[in-house]
Amino acid sequence: MMLAAAMMATPSFAAPAQTGSTGEQARAPSPAEVGTRGAMAPRRFVFADSAAAGSTAAPRGRRYADGYGFEPGGGTLFSIAVPPGNYRVTLTFGGTVATETTVKAESRRLMLDAVRAPAGRTVTRDIIVNVRDASLALPPANAPGGDRVRLKPREIGSFSWDDKLTLELLGDLPKAVTIAPVAVPTIFLLGDSTVTDQGAEPAASWGQMLPVFLKPDIAVANHAESGETLKSFITELRFAKVLESVKPGDVALIQFGHNDQKANWPQTYAAAATTYRDYLRTYIAELRRRGATPILVTSPERRMWTGDRIKPTLADYAAAVRAVGAEETVPVIDLNAATITFYEALGPARAPLAFNDGGKDATHHDNYGAWVLARIVAGGLAGQPVGRHLRDDPAPFDPAHPPTPESFRLAPSSAHDSTRPDGN
């Protein structure tokens, strides 16, 4: 099944801001929602100097200690110590004056965009946040594997792999936040730098924008990482971590190709006509064996031009994904074809506005480009059973007629790093 019509699901392009339901009291999860780690009771934090019984005061200046507080660097990152798992986070916004808040989680995963609360009213919104660490169950004696994912230097100490749930609260602080473990389906993301949660501005990837398109009844676990290939994802035990975590009813989006095609990386090179396809089949088989649904995604194209047309650099790999999808009866989201349409719609002069480093980077995207790609992926999910978890909004999206980059508005994160992501 190829790319379905995409859907508008967030207000980033001059649409009315998200407001949600009113009422200050955060709802507790139902017994069915609480998973095996449900021994952790819901915790409610109030962003004030004092709090009523049953809540914990967390004023902005309260540095992280004893399992909660604000991270260093300006008071926008609030962390709570939690074990790995999925969590329902209920945020209450509002006060005596009108407020507007954008919420990101962990490493800049966009969860809520420009939530507005009118003066004198409160607004509550739920999000689902996945938290993980790098630990793995020890393999049996004499079996291959290890007890931890082999993280890269840039990942060590990142919010993606620690023992905390971190919220980035941009704009006005909420009144309160409640956190509780929850049992919901999970979408696992397996891929490279165009999918991963990029930890700092200005780079961004579609995987970290995808949560804002989903209802608060499913989690996104982004295991993608810069520079990865189908082979390295296995040897670094990233695939082992996914397989250890996945459960029946979960979904896995698989997108590799940018680095697999590099013959100058002989340890991880995979030819499109042979080895690459075999690895895709292995991923599909292992996920299906555990009751998960695999969905293949073709790699977004690079911004290379021949006149006013994009010069394909990944055509063989996109064709391989389509072929394996057809052979294995696996849905395919054709992001490669959609991004070519998207870039050509902007044209050579304006397409750089969708890319990292002011357009000097022809592979990795900025917030605008990543948001549009995530919107395309969300549209591809619309035709699948997982599509029932998409936010309800019938507005279609055509990559041949993208919103203008000049109209895009998203509160930037505080972290900034000019280092180019691994891979190209």
Coordinates of C-alpha atoms in Angstrom, one line a residue:
M1 CA 0.0 0.0 0.0
M2 CA 1.5 3.3 -1.1
L3 CA 1.3 6.8 0.4
A4 CA -2.2 7.8 1.5
A5 CA -3.4 11.4 1.4
A6 CA -1.9 13.3 4.3
M7 CA -3.8 15.2 6.9
M8 CA -3.4 18.5 8.6
A9 CA -3.1 17.8 12.3
T10 CA -1.4 20.7 14.0
P11 CA -1.8 24.5 13.9
S12 CA 1.8 25.4 13.0
F13 CA 0.7 27.2 9.9
A14 CA -1.3 30.2 11.1
A15 CA -4.3 28.0 12.0
P16 CA -6.2 28.4 15.3
A17 CA -4.1 27.3 18.3
Q18 CA -4.8 24.1 20.2
T19 CA -7.0 24.7 23.2
G20 CA -8.3 21.3 24.2
S21 CA -10.7 20.6 27.1
T22 CA -11.2 22.9 30.0
G23 CA -11.0 22.3 33.8
E24 CA -8.0 22.2 36.0
Q25 CA -8.2 18.8 37.6
A26 CA -6.0 16.3 35.8
R27 CA -7.6 12.9 35.3
A28 CA -6.1 9.8 36.7
P29 CA -5.4 6.9 34.3
S30 CA -7.9 4.0 34.3
P31 CA -6.8 0.7 35.8
A32 CA -6.6 -0.8 32.2
E33 CA -4.1 2.0 31.3
V34 CA -1.6 1.3 34.0
G35 CA 1.0 -1.2 32.9
T36 CA 3.2 -3.7 34.7
R37 CA 5.2 -0.8 36.2
G38 CA 1.9 0.6 37.6
A39 CA 3.3 0.5 41.2
M40 CA 4.3 4.1 40.5
A41 CA 1.4 6.2 41.6
P42 CA 0.4 9.3 39.6
R43 CA 2.4 12.3 40.6
R44 CA 1.2 15.9 40.3
F45 CA 3.5 18.9 40.3
V46 CA 2.4 22.5 40.6
F47 CA 4.6 25.2 39.2
A48 CA 4.3 27.5 42.2
D49 CA 6.0 28.1 45.5
S50 CA 3.5 26.0 47.4
A51 CA 1.1 23.2 46.7
A52 CA -2.0 21.6 48.3
A53 CA -1.9 18.2 49.8
G54 CA -1.4 15.5 47.1
S55 CA 0.7 17.8 44.9
T56 CA 4.4 18.8 44.9
A57 CA 5.5 22.4 44.5
A58 CA 8.0 23.0 41.7
P59 CA 8.8 26.7 41.3
R60 CA 10.8 27.6 38.2
G61 CA 14.0 28.2 40.1
R62 CA 13.9 24.7 41.6
R63 CA 16.9 22.8 40.2
Y64 CA 16.6 19.1 39.5
A65 CA 17.2 17.1 42.7
D66 CA 15.5 14.2 44.6
G67 CA 13.9 13.1 41.4
Y68 CA 12.3 16.2 40.0
G69 CA 13.0 19.8 39.0
F70 CA 14.3 22.0 36.3
E71 CA 17.4 21.2 34.3
P72 CA 20.2 23.8 34.1
G73 CA 19.9 26.4 31.3
G74 CA 17.0 28.8 31.7
G75 CA 14.2 26.9 33.4
T76 CA 12.3 25.5 30.4
L77 CA 13.3 21.8 30.9
F78 CA 11.4 20.0 33.7
S79 CA 12.4 16.5 34.5
I80 CA 10.9 13.7 36.7
A81 CA 12.8 10.5 37.6
V82 CA 10.8 7.5 36.2
P83 CA 11.6 3.9 35.1
P84 CA 11.4 3.0 31.4
G85 CA 7.9 2.8 30.0
N86 CA 5.1 4.9 28.5
Y87 CA 3.5 7.7 30.5
R88 CA 0.4 9.7 30.3
V89 CA 1.2 13.4 31.0
T90 CA -1.7 15.7 31.8
L91 CA -0.8 19.4 31.6
T92 CA -3.0 22.1 33.0
F93 CA -2.6 25.6 31.4
G94 CA -4.1 29.0 32.2
G95 CA -4.2 31.7 34.9
T96 CA -5.4 35.2 35.4
V97 CA -3.9 36.2 32.1
A98 CA -4.0 34.5 28.7
T99 CA -1.2 32.0 28.2
E100 CA 0.4 30.2 25.2
T101 CA 2.7 27.1 25.6
T102 CA 4.5 24.7 23.3
V103 CA 5.5 21.4 24.8
K104 CA 8.3 19.1 23.6
A105 CA 9.4 15.9 25.4
E106 CA 12.8 14.2 25.9
S107 CA 15.0 15.3 22.9
R108 CA 12.7 17.9 21.3
R109 CA 9.8 15.6 20.4
L110 CA 7.0 17.9 19.5
M111 CA 4.0 17.0 21.6
L112 CA 1.7 20.2 21.8
D113 CA 2.0 23.2 19.6
A114 CA 1.0 26.7 20.8
V115 CA -1.7 25.6 23.3
R116 CA -3.6 28.8 24.3
A117 CA -5.6 29.3 27.5
P118 CA -7.8 32.4 27.7
A119 CA -7.5 34.7 30.7
G120 CA -9.4 33.3 33.7
R121 CA -9.8 29.8 32.2
T122 CA -7.9 26.6 32.5
V123 CA -7.2 24.1 29.7
T124 CA -6.0 20.5 30.1
R125 CA -4.2 18.5 27.5
D126 CA -2.9 14.9 27.6
I127 CA 0.2 13.6 25.9
I128 CA 1.9 10.2 25.9
V129 CA 5.7 10.1 26.4
N130 CA 8.0 7.1 26.0
V131 CA 11.0 6.8 28.3
R132 CA 13.8 4.3 27.8
D133 CA 17.3 3.6 28.9
A134 CA 20.1 1.7 27.2
S135 CA 20.0 -1.4 29.3
L136 CA 19.2 -4.8 27.9
A137 CA 18.4 -8.1 29.5
L138 CA 21.5 -10.3 29.7
P139 CA 21.7 -12.8 26.9
P140 CA 21.9 -16.5 27.8
A141 CA 25.4 -17.9 28.5
N142 CA 27.5 -18.2 25.3
A143 CA 24.9 -16.3 23.3
P144 CA 25.8 -13.2 21.3
G145 CA 24.6 -9.8 22.5
G146 CA 25.3 -7.6 25.5
D147 CA 23.6 -5.8 28.4
R148 CA 23.5 -2.3 26.9
V149 CA 22.9 -0.6 23.6
R150 CA 26.2 0.7 22.1
L151 CA 25.5 4.4 22.2
K152 CA 27.5 7.0 20.3
P153 CA 29.3 9.8 22.3
R154 CA 26.6 12.3 21.4
E155 CA 23.9 10.1 22.9
I156 CA 25.6 9.6 26.3
G157 CA 23.8 11.8 28.8
S158 CA 21.1 12.8 26.3
F159 CA 17.5 13.0 27.4
S160 CA 16.7 10.2 25.0
W161 CA 18.5 7.5 27.0
D162 CA 18.4 8.6 30.7
D163 CA 16.3 7.7 33.7
K164 CA 14.0 10.8 33.5
L165 CA 11.0 12.0 31.7
T166 CA 11.9 15.5 30.5
L167 CA 9.4 18.1 29.3
E168 CA 10.5 21.3 27.5
L169 CA 7.9 24.0 28.3
L170 CA 8.3 26.9 25.9
G171 CA 6.3 30.0 26.5
D172 CA 4.2 30.3 29.6
L173 CA 4.6 27.6 32.3
P174 CA 1.6 25.4 32.8
K175 CA -0.2 25.6 36.1
A176 CA 0.4 21.9 36.8
V177 CA 1.5 18.6 35.3
T178 CA 0.5 15.0 36.3
I179 CA 2.5 11.9 35.3
A180 CA 1.3 8.3 35.5
P181 CA 2.4 5.1 33.8
V182 CA 0.0 3.9 31.0
A183 CA -0.4 0.8 28.9
V184 CA -0.9 2.0 25.3
P185 CA 0.3 0.8 21.8
T186 CA 3.7 2.1 20.7
I187 CA 5.0 3.2 17.3
F188 CA 8.7 2.3 17.1
L189 CA 10.9 4.3 14.7
L190 CA 13.9 2.6 13.3
G191 CA 16.2 4.7 11.0
D192 CA 18.9 7.2 10.5
S193 CA 19.6 10.9 11.0
T194 CA 16.5 11.9 8.9
V195 CA 14.3 10.1 11.5
T196 CA 16.1 10.5 14.9
D197 CA 15.3 13.0 17.6
Q198 CA 17.9 15.7 16.8
G199 CA 18.8 17.1 20.2
A200 CA 19.5 20.7 19.3
E201 CA 18.4 23.5 16.9
P202 CA 18.6 24.0 13.9
A203 CA 18.5 20.4 12.8
A204 CA 15.3 18.4 13.0
S205 CA 13.9 15.2 11.7
W206 CA 10.4 13.9 10.9
G207 CA 10.5 11.3 13.7
Q208 CA 10.5 14.0 16.4
M209 CA 7.6 15.9 14.8
L210 CA 5.4 12.8 14.4
P211 CA 3.9 12.8 18.0
V212 CA 2.0 16.0 17.5
F213 CA -0.1 14.3 14.8
L214 CA -1.3 11.6 17.1
K215 CA -4.0 11.3 19.7
P216 CA -2.9 10.8 23.4
D217 CA -3.6 7.1 23.1
I218 CA -0.4 5.9 21.5
A219 CA 3.3 6.4 22.2
V220 CA 6.2 7.1 19.8
A221 CA 9.5 5.4 20.7
N222 CA 12.1 6.9 18.4
H223 CA 15.1 4.5 18.3
A224 CA 16.6 6.0 15.1
E225 CA 20.1 7.5 15.3
S226 CA 22.3 9.5 13.0
G227 CA 24.7 7.5 10.7
E228 CA 22.8 4.2 11.2
T229 CA 22.3 1.5 8.6
L230 CA 20.4 -1.8 8.7
K231 CA 23.6 -3.6 9.6
S232 CA 24.9 -1.2 12.3
F233 CA 21.4 -1.0 13.9
I234 CA 21.8 -4.7 14.6
T235 CA 25.5 -4.7 15.6
E236 CA 25.0 -1.8 18.1
L237 CA 22.2 -3.7 19.7
R238 CA 19.6 -1.1 18.8
F239 CA 17.4 -3.6 17.0
A240 CA 17.8 -5.9 20.1
K241 CA 16.5 -3.1 22.2
V242 CA 13.5 -2.6 20.0
L243 CA 12.8 -6.4 19.9
E244 CA 13.0 -6.6 23.7
S245 CA 10.6 -3.7 24.1
V246 CA 8.0 -4.4 21.3
K247 CA 4.8 -6.1 22.2
P248 CA 1.8 -7.5 20.2
G249 CA -0.2 -4.6 18.7
D250 CA 2.7 -2.3 18.3
V251 CA 3.8 -0.8 15.0
A252 CA 7.4 -0.3 13.6
L253 CA 8.3 2.3 10.9
I254 CA 11.5 1.3 9.2
Q255 CA 13.5 3.8 7.1
F256 CA 17.1 3.2 6.1
G257 CA 19.1 3.9 2.9
H258 CA 21.1 7.1 3.1
N259 CA 24.1 5.3 4.8
D260 CA 23.4 1.8 3.5
Q261 CA 24.3 2.9 0.0
K262 CA 27.8 4.1 0.9
A263 CA 30.2 1.6 -0.6
N264 CA 33.0 3.5 1.1
W265 CA 31.6 2.2 4.4
P266 CA 32.4 -1.5 3.6
Q267 CA 31.4 -2.8 7.1
T268 CA 27.8 -1.6 6.6
Y269 CA 27.3 -1.2 2.9
A270 CA 24.3 -3.1 1.6
A271 CA 23.6 -3.3 -2.1
A272 CA 20.1 -2.3 -3.0
A273 CA 19.4 -5.3 -5.2
T274 CA 20.6 -7.9 -2.7
T275 CA 21.8 -7.5 0.8
Y276 CA 19.6 -4.4 1.6
R277 CA 16.5 -6.3 0.7
D278 CA 17.5 -9.4 2.7
Y279 CA 18.0 -7.2 5.8
L280 CA 14.6 -5.6 5.3
R281 CA 13.1 -9.1 5.2
T282 CA 14.9 -10.0 8.4
Y283 CA 13.5 -6.9 10.2
I284 CA 10.0 -7.7 9.0
A285 CA 10.2 -11.3 10.1
E286 CA 11.5 -10.6 13.6
L287 CA 8.9 -7.9 14.2
R288 CA 6.1 -10.1 13.0
R289 CA 7.3 -12.9 15.2
R290 CA 6.6 -10.7 18.2
G291 CA 3.2 -9.6 17.0
A292 CA 4.2 -6.1 15.8
T293 CA 3.2 -4.6 12.5
P294 CA 6.1 -3.4 10.3
I295 CA 5.6 -0.5 7.9
L296 CA 8.4 0.5 5.4
V297 CA 9.3 4.1 4.6
T298 CA 11.4 5.1 1.6
S299 CA 14.2 7.5 2.4
P300 CA 13.6 11.3 1.9
E301 CA 15.6 12.4 -1.1
R302 CA 18.6 14.7 -0.9
R303 CA 18.3 18.3 -2.3
M304 CA 20.3 17.8 -5.4
W305 CA 19.2 19.6 -8.6
T306 CA 19.4 19.2 -12.3
G307 CA 17.9 22.4 -13.5
D308 CA 14.6 22.8 -11.7
R309 CA 14.2 19.0 -11.1
I310 CA 15.6 17.0 -8.2
K311 CA 18.4 14.6 -9.2
P312 CA 17.5 11.2 -7.6
T313 CA 20.3 9.8 -5.4
L314 CA 18.3 7.0 -3.6
A315 CA 16.1 5.7 -6.4
D316 CA 17.5 2.1 -6.3
Y317 CA 16.9 1.9 -2.5
A318 CA 13.4 3.4 -2.8
A319 CA 12.6 0.8 -5.5
A320 CA 14.0 -2.0 -3.2
V321 CA 11.7 -0.9 -0.4
R322 CA 8.7 -0.9 -2.7
A323 CA 9.6 -4.3 -4.0
V324 CA 10.1 -5.9 -0.6
G325 CA 6.9 -4.3 0.6
A326 CA 5.0 -5.8 -2.3
E327 CA 6.6 -9.2 -1.8
E328 CA 6.0 -9.3 2.0
T329 CA 2.6 -7.6 1.9
V330 CA 4.0 -4.8 4.1
P331 CA 2.6 -1.2 3.8
V332 CA 5.0 1.3 2.2
I333 CA 5.0 5.0 2.8
D334 CA 6.8 6.5 -0.2
L335 CA 8.5 9.5 1.4
N336 CA 11.1 9.5 -1.3
A337 CA 8.6 10.3 -4.0
A338 CA 6.7 12.8 -1.8
T339 CA 9.9 14.7 -0.8
I340 CA 10.9 15.1 -4.5
T341 CA 7.5 16.6 -5.1
F342 CA 7.8 18.8 -2.0
Y343 CA 11.3 20.2 -3.0
E344 CA 10.3 20.8 -6.6
A345 CA 7.2 22.6 -5.5
L346 CA 9.3 25.0 -3.5
G347 CA 11.9 25.3 -6.3
P348 CA 15.7 25.6 -6.2
A349 CA 15.7 29.1 -4.6
R350 CA 13.3 28.3 -1.8
A351 CA 13.8 24.6 -1.0
P352 CA 16.8 25.4 1.2
L353 CA 14.3 27.0 3.6
A354 CA 13.3 23.4 4.6
F355 CA 16.9 22.3 5.4
N356 CA 19.4 22.5 8.3
D357 CA 22.2 25.0 8.5
G358 CA 20.5 27.7 6.6
G359 CA 20.2 25.3 3.6
K360 CA 23.9 24.5 3.4
D361 CA 23.0 21.0 4.5
A362 CA 21.3 19.2 1.5
T363 CA 20.3 16.1 3.5
H364 CA 19.0 17.1 7.0
H365 CA 16.0 19.3 7.6
D366 CA 15.1 22.2 9.9
N367 CA 11.9 22.4 11.9
Y368 CA 9.8 23.4 8.9
G369 CA 11.1 20.6 6.6
A370 CA 10.8 18.0 9.3
W371 CA 7.3 19.1 10.2
V372 CA 6.2 18.7 6.5
L373 CA 7.8 15.3 6.2
A374 CA 6.1 14.1 9.4
R375 CA 2.8 15.4 8.0
I376 CA 3.4 13.3 4.9
V377 CA 4.2 10.2 7.1
A378 CA 1.1 10.8 9.2
G379 CA -0.9 10.8 5.9
G380 CA 0.7 7.5 5.0
L381 CA -0.5 6.1 8.3
A382 CA -4.1 7.2 7.7
G383 CA -4.8 4.2 5.5
Q384 CA -3.5 1.7 8.0
P385 CA -5.2 0.3 11.2
V386 CA -2.8 2.6 13.2
G387 CA -4.5 5.5 11.5
R388 CA -7.2 5.5 14.1
H389 CA -4.7 7.1 16.5
L390 CA -4.2 10.1 14.3
R391 CA -5.7 13.4 15.5
D392 CA -9.1 14.0 13.9
D393 CA -8.8 16.6 11.2
P394 CA -10.1 16.0 7.6
A395 CA -7.9 18.7 5.9
P396 CA -5.8 17.0 3.2
F397 CA -2.2 17.7 2.5
D398 CA -0.6 17.6 -1.0
P399 CA 3.2 17.8 -1.1
A400 CA 2.9 19.5 -4.5
H401 CA 1.2 22.4 -2.6
P402 CA 3.1 22.7 0.7
P403 CA 2.5 25.5 3.2
T404 CA 5.0 28.3 2.7
P405 CA 8.0 28.2 4.9
E406 CA 7.4 31.9 5.7
S407 CA 4.1 31.0 7.4
F408 CA 5.7 28.3 9.6
R409 CA 5.8 29.1 13.4
L410 CA 7.2 26.8 16.0
A411 CA 8.8 27.8 19.3
P412 CA 12.5 27.0 19.0
S413 CA 14.2 24.8 21.7
S414 CA 16.8 26.3 23.9
A415 CA 19.6 23.9 22.9
H416 CA 21.6 24.9 19.8
D417 CA 24.4 23.1 18.1
S418 CA 25.9 23.8 14.7
T419 CA 27.5 20.3 14.4
R420 CA 26.3 18.6 11.3
P421 CA 24.4 15.3 12.1
D422 CA 26.3 12.1 11.1
G423 CA 25.6 10.8 7.6
N424 CA 24.7 12.7 4.5

